Short mmCIF file of C-alpha atoms in Angstrom, two decimals:
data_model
loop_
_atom_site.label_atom_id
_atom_site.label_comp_id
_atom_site.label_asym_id
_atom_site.label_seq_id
_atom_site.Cartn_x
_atom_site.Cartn_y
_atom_site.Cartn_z
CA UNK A 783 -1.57 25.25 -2.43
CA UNK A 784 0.41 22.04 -3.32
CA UNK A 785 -2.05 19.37 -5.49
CA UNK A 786 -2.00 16.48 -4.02
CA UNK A 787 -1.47 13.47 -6.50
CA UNK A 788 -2.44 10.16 -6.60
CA UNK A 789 0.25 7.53 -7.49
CA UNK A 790 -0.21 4.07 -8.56
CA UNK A 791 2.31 1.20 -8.58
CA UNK A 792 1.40 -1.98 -10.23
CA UNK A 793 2.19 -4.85 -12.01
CA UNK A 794 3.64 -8.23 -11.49
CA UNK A 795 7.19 -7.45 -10.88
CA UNK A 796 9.06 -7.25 -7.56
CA UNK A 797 9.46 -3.63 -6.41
CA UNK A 798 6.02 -1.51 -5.81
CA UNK A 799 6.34 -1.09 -1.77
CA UNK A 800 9.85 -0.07 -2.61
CA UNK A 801 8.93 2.31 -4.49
CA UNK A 802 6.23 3.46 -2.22
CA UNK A 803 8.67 3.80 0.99
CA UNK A 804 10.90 5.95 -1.38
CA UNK A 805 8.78 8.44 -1.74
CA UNK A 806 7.35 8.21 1.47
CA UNK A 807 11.27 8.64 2.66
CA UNK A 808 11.86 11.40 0.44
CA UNK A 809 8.24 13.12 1.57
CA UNK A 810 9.74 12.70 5.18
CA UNK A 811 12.93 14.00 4.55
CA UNK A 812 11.10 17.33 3.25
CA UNK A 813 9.33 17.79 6.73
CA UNK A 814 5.83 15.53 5.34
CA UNK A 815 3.93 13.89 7.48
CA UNK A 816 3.89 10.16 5.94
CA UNK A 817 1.28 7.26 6.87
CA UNK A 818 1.50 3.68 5.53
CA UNK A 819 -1.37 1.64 6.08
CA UNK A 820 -0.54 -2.35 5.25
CA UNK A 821 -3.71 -4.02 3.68
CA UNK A 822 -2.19 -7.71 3.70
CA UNK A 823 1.13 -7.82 5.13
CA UNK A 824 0.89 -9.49 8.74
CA UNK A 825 2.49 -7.36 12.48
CA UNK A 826 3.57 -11.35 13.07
CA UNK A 827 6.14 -10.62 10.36
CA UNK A 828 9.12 -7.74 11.59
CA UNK A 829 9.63 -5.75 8.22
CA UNK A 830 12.69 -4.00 7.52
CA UNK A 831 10.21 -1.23 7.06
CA UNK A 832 8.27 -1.30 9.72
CA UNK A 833 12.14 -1.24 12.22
CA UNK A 834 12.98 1.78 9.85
CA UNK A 835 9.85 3.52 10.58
CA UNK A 836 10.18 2.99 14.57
CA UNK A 837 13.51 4.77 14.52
CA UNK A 838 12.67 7.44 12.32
CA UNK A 839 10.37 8.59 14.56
CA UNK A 840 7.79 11.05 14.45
CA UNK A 841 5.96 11.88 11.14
CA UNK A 842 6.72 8.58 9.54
CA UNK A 843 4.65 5.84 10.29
CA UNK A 844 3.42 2.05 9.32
CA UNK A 845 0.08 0.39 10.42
CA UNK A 846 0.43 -2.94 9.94
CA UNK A 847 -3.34 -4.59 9.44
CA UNK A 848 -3.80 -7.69 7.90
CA UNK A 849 -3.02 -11.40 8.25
CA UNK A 850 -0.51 -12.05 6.40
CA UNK A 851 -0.57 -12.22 2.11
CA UNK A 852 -3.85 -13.73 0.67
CA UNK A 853 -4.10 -15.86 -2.87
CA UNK A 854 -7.16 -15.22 -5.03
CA UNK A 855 -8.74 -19.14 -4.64
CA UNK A 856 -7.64 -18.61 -0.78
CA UNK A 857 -10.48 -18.82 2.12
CA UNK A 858 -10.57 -14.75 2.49
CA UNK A 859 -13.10 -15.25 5.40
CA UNK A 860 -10.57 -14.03 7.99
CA UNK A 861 -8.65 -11.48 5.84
CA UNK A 862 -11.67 -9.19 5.01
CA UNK A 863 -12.28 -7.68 8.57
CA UNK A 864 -8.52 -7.22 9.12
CA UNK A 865 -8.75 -5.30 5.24
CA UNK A 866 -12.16 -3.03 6.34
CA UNK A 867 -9.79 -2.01 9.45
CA UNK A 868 -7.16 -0.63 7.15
CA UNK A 869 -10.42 1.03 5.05
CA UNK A 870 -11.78 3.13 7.93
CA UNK A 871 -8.09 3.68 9.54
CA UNK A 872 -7.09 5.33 5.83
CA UNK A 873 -10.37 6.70 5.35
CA UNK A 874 -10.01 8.74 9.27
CA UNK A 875 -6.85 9.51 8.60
CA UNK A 876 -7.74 11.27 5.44
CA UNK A 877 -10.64 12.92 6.78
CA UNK A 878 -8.59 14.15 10.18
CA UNK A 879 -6.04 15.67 7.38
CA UNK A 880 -3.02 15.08 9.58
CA UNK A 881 -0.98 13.52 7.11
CA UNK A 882 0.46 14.98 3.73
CA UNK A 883 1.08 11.24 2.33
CA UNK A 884 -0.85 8.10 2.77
CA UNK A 885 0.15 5.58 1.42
CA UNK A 886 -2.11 2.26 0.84
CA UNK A 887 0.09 -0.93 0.56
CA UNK A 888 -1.51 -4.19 -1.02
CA UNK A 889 -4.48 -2.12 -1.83
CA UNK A 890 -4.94 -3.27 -5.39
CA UNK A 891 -4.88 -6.77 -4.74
CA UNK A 892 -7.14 -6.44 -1.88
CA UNK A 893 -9.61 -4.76 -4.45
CA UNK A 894 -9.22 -8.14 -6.33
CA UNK A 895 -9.28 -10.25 -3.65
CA UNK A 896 -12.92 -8.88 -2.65
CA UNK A 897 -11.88 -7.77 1.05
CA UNK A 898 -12.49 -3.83 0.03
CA UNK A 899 -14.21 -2.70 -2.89
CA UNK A 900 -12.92 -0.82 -5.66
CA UNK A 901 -15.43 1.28 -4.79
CA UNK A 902 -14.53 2.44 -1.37
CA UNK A 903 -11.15 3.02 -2.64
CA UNK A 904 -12.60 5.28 -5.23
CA UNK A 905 -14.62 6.82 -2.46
CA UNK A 906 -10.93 8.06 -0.92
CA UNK A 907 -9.14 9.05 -3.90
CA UNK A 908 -12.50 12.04 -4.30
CA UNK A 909 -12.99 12.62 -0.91
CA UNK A 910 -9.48 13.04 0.00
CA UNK A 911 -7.87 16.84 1.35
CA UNK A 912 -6.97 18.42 -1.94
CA UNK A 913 -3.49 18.96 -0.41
CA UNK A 914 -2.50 14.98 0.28
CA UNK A 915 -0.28 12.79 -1.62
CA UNK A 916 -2.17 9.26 -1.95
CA UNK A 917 0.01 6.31 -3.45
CA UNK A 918 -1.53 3.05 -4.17
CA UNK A 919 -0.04 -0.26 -4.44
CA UNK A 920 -0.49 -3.88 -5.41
CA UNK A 921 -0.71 -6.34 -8.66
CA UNK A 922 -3.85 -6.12 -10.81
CA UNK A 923 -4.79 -2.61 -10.42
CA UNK A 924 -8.57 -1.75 -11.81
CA UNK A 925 -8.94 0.29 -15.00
CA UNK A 926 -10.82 2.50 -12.74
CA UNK A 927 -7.91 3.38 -10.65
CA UNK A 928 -4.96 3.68 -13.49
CA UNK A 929 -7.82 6.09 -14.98
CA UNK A 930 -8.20 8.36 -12.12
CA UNK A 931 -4.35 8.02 -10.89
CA UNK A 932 -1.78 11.10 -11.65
CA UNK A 933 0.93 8.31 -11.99
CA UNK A 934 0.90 5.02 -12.91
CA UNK A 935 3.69 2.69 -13.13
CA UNK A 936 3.94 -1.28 -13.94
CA UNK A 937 6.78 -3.22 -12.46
CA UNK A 938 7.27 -6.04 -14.63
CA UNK A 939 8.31 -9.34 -13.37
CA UNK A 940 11.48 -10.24 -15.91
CA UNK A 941 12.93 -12.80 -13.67
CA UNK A 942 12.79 -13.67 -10.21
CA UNK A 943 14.65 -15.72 -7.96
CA UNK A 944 11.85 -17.41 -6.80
CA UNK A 945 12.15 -19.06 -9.55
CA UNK A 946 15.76 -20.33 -8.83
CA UNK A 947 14.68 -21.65 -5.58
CA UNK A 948 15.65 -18.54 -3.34
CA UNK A 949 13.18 -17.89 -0.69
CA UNK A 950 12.66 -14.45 0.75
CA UNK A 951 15.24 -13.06 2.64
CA UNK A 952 15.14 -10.21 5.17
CA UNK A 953 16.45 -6.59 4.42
CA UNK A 954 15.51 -7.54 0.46
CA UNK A 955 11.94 -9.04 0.45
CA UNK A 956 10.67 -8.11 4.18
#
């Protein structure tokens, strides 16, 4: 019996979705059934990831739930139903077992936005099959979490482009 682990990617830094769809690519590539469920990012937005995911085919998809990314002093009136969709669609997907790797973008910061609660998400990471891969994602991950998580690892934000005046740009950011 494989143990499933729970992964954790935080931080400030650029790079914790990327890391997630690399493992979720590698899990594929093994034969895994992989399921990303998108707390915040918006389906008005085509993601490199999401186009991947469509060709890949079967065992590798992306759920796409919220509206789009949400700032802490932000109205979060019309984020937090979008964010309880995501909770029960991880939560039956877990519970149905039919996926080795789920894989819960944005979660963190929808923890600290107050549109799920850190409690729910601890709720998954105990309940879940003892055989499934869970990775976490998003900036300003609770103590609770890194203490429970397998893995944990902070991207750091060094320096940015943003910075420089370079917006987003497809195939790198989306």
């Amino acid at each position: 019996m494989i143990r499933g682990l729970v992964h954790l990617y935080t931080g400030d830094g650029k790079g914790k979705t990327t890391a997630a769809l690399g493992m979720a690519f590698r899990a594929w590539g093994h034969g895994m059934r992989v399921l990303m469920i998108q707390f915040l990012k918006s389906g008005r937005v085509q993601t490199g990831e999401r186009l991947a995911a469509g060709r890949i085919g079967d065992g590798f998809l992306i759920e796409t739930m919220g509206e789009g990314f949400v700032f802490e002093e932000s109205d979060t009136s019309r984020h937090h139903e979008t964010a309880q969709q995501a909770y029960r669609a991880a939560r039956e997907a877990l519970i149905a077992a039919k996926y080795d790797m789920v894989i819960l973008d944005e979660v963190t910061w929808a923890i600290k936005c107050g549109l799920v609660s850190e409690e729910q998400i601890l709720t998954l990471l105990e309940s879940r099959p003892p055989g499934v891969h869970l990775v976490l994602t998003g900036r300003d991950a609770p103590p609770s979490l890194i203490e429970r998580a397998d893995i944990v690892t902070e991207m750091r934000d060094i320096k940015h482009h943003y910075r420089a005046g370079v917006e987003a740009q497809k195939g790198i950011e989306y």
